Amino acid sequence: MTRRDRGPALDELGEPPDPRFTMANERTLLAWNRTALALIVAGLAAAQLLDIGSRGLVAALAVGMVGLGVALSVTSLGRWRRAEQAMRLGRPLPESGVHAVLVLGVVAIGALAVTVVLVDTFGI
């Protein structure tokens, strides 16, 4: 994919925003990626260290955490770019799908974690 296929480079759009806003947008991107990295590491730790319940459930929990971390990181980059474009063009900041990805993913992982605990504790 060439640069032309993805649209103009950010520095070619509109006017540069106040540097404080650009830096805040970058800090937000970094925060999302710290969260993504924590999910990936937690998933790897679960796969290696949890010796409870069904191995299949533990694997599903670990894969879910790693997958959510990867999805969150990829999604956060698009969010950063859309926010930067909006600021350069003087438009309102766009809605973000990152929040929904994270919330739904955490709910699913939480449900899997409860299932792992129930299987380990009660043999359900």
Coordinates of N, CA and C in Angstrom, one line a residue:
M1 N 0.8 -1.2 0.0 CA 0.0 0.0 0.0 C 0.9 1.2 0.0
T2 N 0.7 2.1 -0.9 CA 1.5 3.3 -1.0 C 0.9 4.4 -0.1
R3 N 1.7 5.4 0.1 CA 1.3 6.5 0.9 C 0.0 7.2 0.3
R4 N -0.1 7.2 -1.0 CA -1.2 7.8 -1.7 C -2.5 7.0 -1.4
D5 N -2.4 5.7 -1.3 CA -3.6 4.9 -1.0 C -4.2 5.2 0.4
R6 N -3.4 5.6 1.3 CA -3.9 5.9 2.7 C -4.3 7.3 2.9
G7 N -4.2 8.1 1.9 CA -4.5 9.5 2.0 C -3.3 10.3 2.3
P8 N -3.5 11.6 2.5 CA -2.3 12.5 2.7 C -1.7 12.3 4.0
A9 N -0.4 12.6 4.1 CA 0.3 12.5 5.3 C -0.2 13.5 6.3
L10 N -0.1 13.2 7.6 CA -0.7 14.1 8.6 C -0.2 15.5 8.5
D11 N 1.1 15.6 8.2 CA 1.7 17.0 8.2 C 1.3 17.8 6.9
E12 N 0.5 17.1 6.0 CA 0.0 17.8 4.8 C -1.4 18.3 5.0
L13 N -2.0 17.9 6.1 CA -3.4 18.2 6.4 C -3.6 19.5 7.2
G14 N -4.4 20.4 6.8 CA -4.8 21.5 7.6 C -3.7 22.3 8.3
E15 N -3.9 22.8 9.5 CA -2.9 23.5 10.2 C -2.5 22.7 11.4
P16 N -1.2 22.8 11.8 CA -0.7 22.0 12.9 C -1.5 22.5 14.2
P17 N -2.0 21.6 15.0 CA -2.7 22.0 16.2 C -1.7 22.5 17.3
D18 N -2.2 23.0 18.3 CA -1.4 23.4 19.5 C -0.6 22.2 19.9
P19 N 0.7 22.4 20.1 CA 1.5 21.2 20.4 C 1.1 20.5 21.7
R20 N 0.4 21.2 22.6 CA 0.0 20.5 23.8 C -1.1 19.5 23.5
F21 N -1.9 19.7 22.5 CA -3.0 18.8 22.1 C -2.4 17.6 21.4
T22 N -1.4 17.9 20.5 CA -0.7 16.8 19.8 C 0.0 15.9 20.9
M23 N 0.7 16.5 21.8 CA 1.4 15.7 22.9 C 0.4 14.9 23.7
A24 N -0.8 15.5 24.0 CA -1.8 14.8 24.8 C -2.3 13.6 24.0
N25 N -2.5 13.8 22.7 CA -3.0 12.7 21.9 C -1.9 11.6 21.8
E26 N -0.7 11.9 21.8 CA 0.4 10.9 21.8 C 0.4 10.2 23.2
R27 N 0.3 10.9 24.2 CA 0.3 10.3 25.6 C -0.9 9.3 25.7
T28 N -2.0 9.7 25.1 CA -3.2 8.7 25.1 C -2.9 7.5 24.3
L29 N -2.2 7.6 23.2 CA -1.8 6.5 22.4 C -0.9 5.6 23.2
L30 N 0.1 6.2 23.9 CA 1.0 5.4 24.7 C 0.3 4.7 25.9
A31 N -0.7 5.4 26.5 CA -1.4 4.8 27.6 C -2.2 3.6 27.1
W32 N -2.8 3.7 25.9 CA -3.6 2.5 25.4 C -2.6 1.4 25.1
N33 N -1.4 1.7 24.6 CA -0.4 0.6 24.3 C 0.2 0.1 25.6
R34 N 0.3 0.8 26.7 CA 0.7 0.2 27.9 C -0.3 -0.8 28.4
T35 N -1.6 -0.4 28.3 CA -2.6 -1.3 28.6 C -2.6 -2.6 27.8
A36 N -2.4 -2.4 26.5 CA -2.3 -3.5 25.6 C -1.1 -4.5 26.0
L37 N 0.0 -3.9 26.3 CA 1.2 -4.7 26.7 C 0.9 -5.4 28.0
A38 N 0.2 -4.8 28.9 CA -0.1 -5.4 30.2 C -1.0 -6.6 29.9
L39 N -2.0 -6.5 29.0 CA -2.9 -7.6 28.7 C -2.1 -8.8 28.0
I40 N -1.2 -8.4 27.1 CA -0.4 -9.5 26.5 C 0.5 -10.2 27.5
V41 N 1.1 -9.5 28.4 CA 2.0 -10.1 29.4 C 1.2 -10.9 30.3
A42 N 0.0 -10.4 30.7 CA -0.9 -11.2 31.6 C -1.3 -12.5 31.0
G43 N -1.6 -12.4 29.7 CA -2.0 -13.6 29.0 C -0.9 -14.6 28.9
L44 N 0.3 -14.2 28.6 CA 1.4 -15.1 28.6 C 1.7 -15.7 30.0
A45 N 1.6 -14.9 31.0 CA 1.7 -15.4 32.4 C 0.7 -16.4 32.7
A46 N -0.6 -16.1 32.3 CA -1.7 -17.1 32.6 C -1.3 -18.4 31.9
A47 N -0.9 -18.4 30.7 CA -0.6 -19.6 30.0 C 0.5 -20.4 30.6
Q48 N 1.5 -19.7 31.2 CA 2.7 -20.4 31.8 C 2.5 -20.8 33.2
L49 N 1.7 -20.0 34.0 CA 1.8 -20.2 35.4 C 0.5 -20.7 36.0
L50 N -0.6 -20.6 35.4 CA -1.9 -21.1 35.9 C -1.9 -22.7 35.7
D51 N -2.1 -23.3 36.8 CA -2.2 -24.8 36.8 C -3.5 -25.2 37.5
I52 N -4.5 -24.6 37.1 CA -5.8 -24.8 37.7 C -6.9 -25.1 36.6
G53 N -7.9 -25.8 37.0 CA -9.0 -26.0 36.0 C -8.6 -26.7 34.8
S54 N -9.4 -26.6 33.8 CA -9.2 -27.2 32.5 C -8.1 -26.4 31.7
R55 N -7.1 -27.2 31.2 CA -6.1 -26.5 30.4 C -6.7 -25.8 29.2
G56 N -7.8 -26.3 28.7 CA -8.4 -25.6 27.6 C -9.0 -24.3 28.0
L57 N -9.6 -24.2 29.2 CA -10.1 -22.9 29.6 C -9.0 -21.9 29.9
V58 N -7.9 -22.4 30.5 CA -6.7 -21.6 30.8 C -6.2 -21.0 29.5
A59 N -6.1 -21.9 28.5 CA -5.6 -21.5 27.2 C -6.5 -20.5 26.5
A60 N -7.8 -20.7 26.7 CA -8.8 -19.7 26.1 C -8.6 -18.3 26.8
L61 N -8.4 -18.4 28.1 CA -8.2 -17.1 28.9 C -6.9 -16.4 28.4
A62 N -5.8 -17.2 28.3 CA -4.6 -16.6 27.9 C -4.7 -16.0 26.5
V63 N -5.2 -16.8 25.5 CA -5.4 -16.3 24.2 C -6.3 -15.1 24.1
G64 N -7.3 -15.1 24.9 CA -8.2 -14.0 25.0 C -7.5 -12.7 25.4
M65 N -6.7 -12.8 26.4 CA -5.9 -11.6 26.9 C -4.9 -11.1 25.9
V66 N -4.2 -12.1 25.3 CA -3.2 -11.7 24.3 C -3.9 -11.1 23.1
G67 N -5.0 -11.7 22.6 CA -5.7 -11.2 21.5 C -6.3 -9.8 21.7
L68 N -6.9 -9.6 22.9 CA -7.4 -8.3 23.3 C -6.3 -7.3 23.3
G69 N -5.1 -7.6 23.8 CA -4.0 -6.7 23.8 C -3.6 -6.3 22.4
V70 N -3.5 -7.3 21.5 CA -3.1 -7.0 20.1 C -4.2 -6.1 19.5
A71 N -5.5 -6.4 19.7 CA -6.6 -5.7 19.1 C -6.6 -4.2 19.6
L72 N -6.3 -4.1 20.9 CA -6.3 -2.8 21.5 C -5.2 -1.9 20.9
S73 N -4.0 -2.5 20.8 CA -2.9 -1.8 20.2 C -3.2 -1.3 18.8
V74 N -3.7 -2.2 18.0 CA -3.9 -1.9 16.6 C -5.0 -0.8 16.5
T75 N -6.1 -1.0 17.3 CA -7.2 0.0 17.3 C -6.7 1.4 17.8
S76 N -5.8 1.4 18.7 CA -5.4 2.7 19.3 C -4.7 3.5 18.3
L77 N -4.0 2.9 17.4 CA -3.2 3.6 16.3 C -4.2 4.4 15.4
G78 N -5.3 3.7 15.0 CA -6.3 4.4 14.2 C -7.0 5.5 14.9
R79 N -7.2 5.3 16.2 CA -7.8 6.4 17.0 C -6.9 7.6 17.1
W80 N -5.6 7.3 17.3 CA -4.6 8.4 17.4 C -4.6 9.2 16.1
R81 N -4.6 8.5 14.9 CA -4.6 9.1 13.6 C -5.8 10.0 13.4
R82 N -7.0 9.4 13.7 CA -8.3 10.1 13.4 C -8.3 11.4 14.3
A83 N -7.9 11.3 15.5 CA -7.9 12.5 16.4 C -6.9 13.5 15.9
E84 N -5.8 13.1 15.5 CA -4.8 14.0 14.9 C -5.3 14.7 13.7
Q85 N -5.9 14.0 12.8 CA -6.5 14.6 11.6 C -7.6 15.6 12.0
A86 N -8.5 15.2 12.9 CA -9.6 16.1 13.3 C -9.0 17.4 13.9
M87 N -8.0 17.3 14.7 CA -7.4 18.5 15.3 C -6.8 19.4 14.2
R88 N -6.1 18.8 13.2 CA -5.5 19.6 12.2 C -6.5 20.3 11.3
L89 N -7.7 19.7 11.1 CA -8.7 20.2 10.3 C -9.7 21.1 11.0
G90 N -9.5 21.2 12.3 CA -10.4 22.0 13.2 C -11.8 21.4 13.3
R91 N -11.9 20.1 13.3 CA -13.2 19.4 13.4 C -13.3 18.8 14.9
P92 N -14.5 18.4 15.3 CA -14.6 17.8 16.6 C -13.9 16.4 16.6
L93 N -13.4 16.0 17.7 CA -12.8 14.7 17.8 C -13.8 13.6 17.5
P94 N -13.4 12.6 16.7 CA -14.3 11.5 16.4 C -14.6 10.6 17.5
E95 N -15.7 9.9 17.4 CA -16.0 8.8 18.4 C -14.9 7.8 18.3
S96 N -14.6 7.1 19.3 CA -13.6 6.0 19.3 C -14.2 4.7 19.6
G97 N -13.7 3.7 18.8 CA -14.2 2.3 19.1 C -13.3 1.6 20.1
V98 N -12.2 2.3 20.5 CA -11.2 1.6 21.4 C -11.9 1.3 22.7
H99 N -12.8 2.2 23.2 CA -13.4 1.9 24.5 C -14.3 0.7 24.4
A100 N -15.0 0.5 23.4 CA -15.9 -0.7 23.2 C -15.1 -1.9 23.1
V101 N -14.0 -1.9 22.4 CA -13.1 -3.1 22.3 C -12.6 -3.5 23.6
L102 N -12.1 -2.5 24.4 CA -11.6 -2.8 25.7 C -12.6 -3.3 26.7
V103 N -13.8 -2.7 26.7 CA -14.8 -3.1 27.7 C -15.4 -4.5 27.4
L104 N -15.7 -4.7 26.1 CA -16.2 -6.0 25.7 C -15.2 -7.1 25.9
G105 N -13.9 -6.8 25.6 CA -12.9 -7.8 25.8 C -12.7 -8.1 27.3
V106 N -12.7 -7.1 28.1 CA -12.5 -7.3 29.6 C -13.6 -8.1 30.1
V107 N -14.9 -7.8 29.7 CA -16.0 -8.6 30.1 C -15.9 -10.0 29.7
A108 N -15.5 -10.3 28.5 CA -15.3 -11.7 28.0 C -14.2 -12.4 28.8
I109 N -13.1 -11.7 29.0 CA -12.0 -12.3 29.8 C -12.4 -12.6 31.2
G110 N -13.2 -11.7 31.8 CA -13.7 -11.8 33.2 C -14.6 -13.1 33.3
A111 N -15.5 -13.2 32.3 CA -16.3 -14.4 32.3 C -15.5 -15.7 32.2
L112 N -14.5 -15.7 31.3 CA -13.6 -16.9 31.2 C -12.9 -17.1 32.5
A113 N -12.4 -16.1 33.2 CA -11.7 -16.2 34.5 C -12.6 -16.8 35.5
V114 N -13.9 -16.4 35.6 CA -14.9 -16.9 36.5 C -15.1 -18.4 36.2
T115 N -15.2 -18.7 35.0 CA -15.4 -20.1 34.6 C -14.2 -21.0 35.0
V116 N -13.0 -20.5 34.8 CA -11.7 -21.2 35.2 C -11.8 -21.5 36.7
V117 N -12.1 -20.5 37.5 CA -12.2 -20.6 39.0 C -13.3 -21.6 39.4
L118 N -14.4 -21.5 38.8 CA -15.5 -22.5 39.1 C -15.1 -23.9 38.8
V119 N -14.5 -24.1 37.6 CA -14.1 -25.4 37.2 C -13.1 -26.0 38.2
D120 N -12.1 -25.1 38.6 CA -11.1 -25.5 39.5 C -11.6 -25.8 40.9
T121 N -12.5 -25.0 41.3 CA -13.0 -25.1 42.7 C -14.0 -26.2 42.9
F122 N -15.0 -26.2 42.0 CA -16.1 -27.1 42.1 C -16.2 -28.2 41.1
G123 N -15.2 -28.3 40.2 CA -15.2 -29.3 39.2 C -16.4 -29.3 38.3
I124 N -17.0 -28.1 38.1 CA -18.2 -28.0 37.2 C -17.8 -28.2 35.8

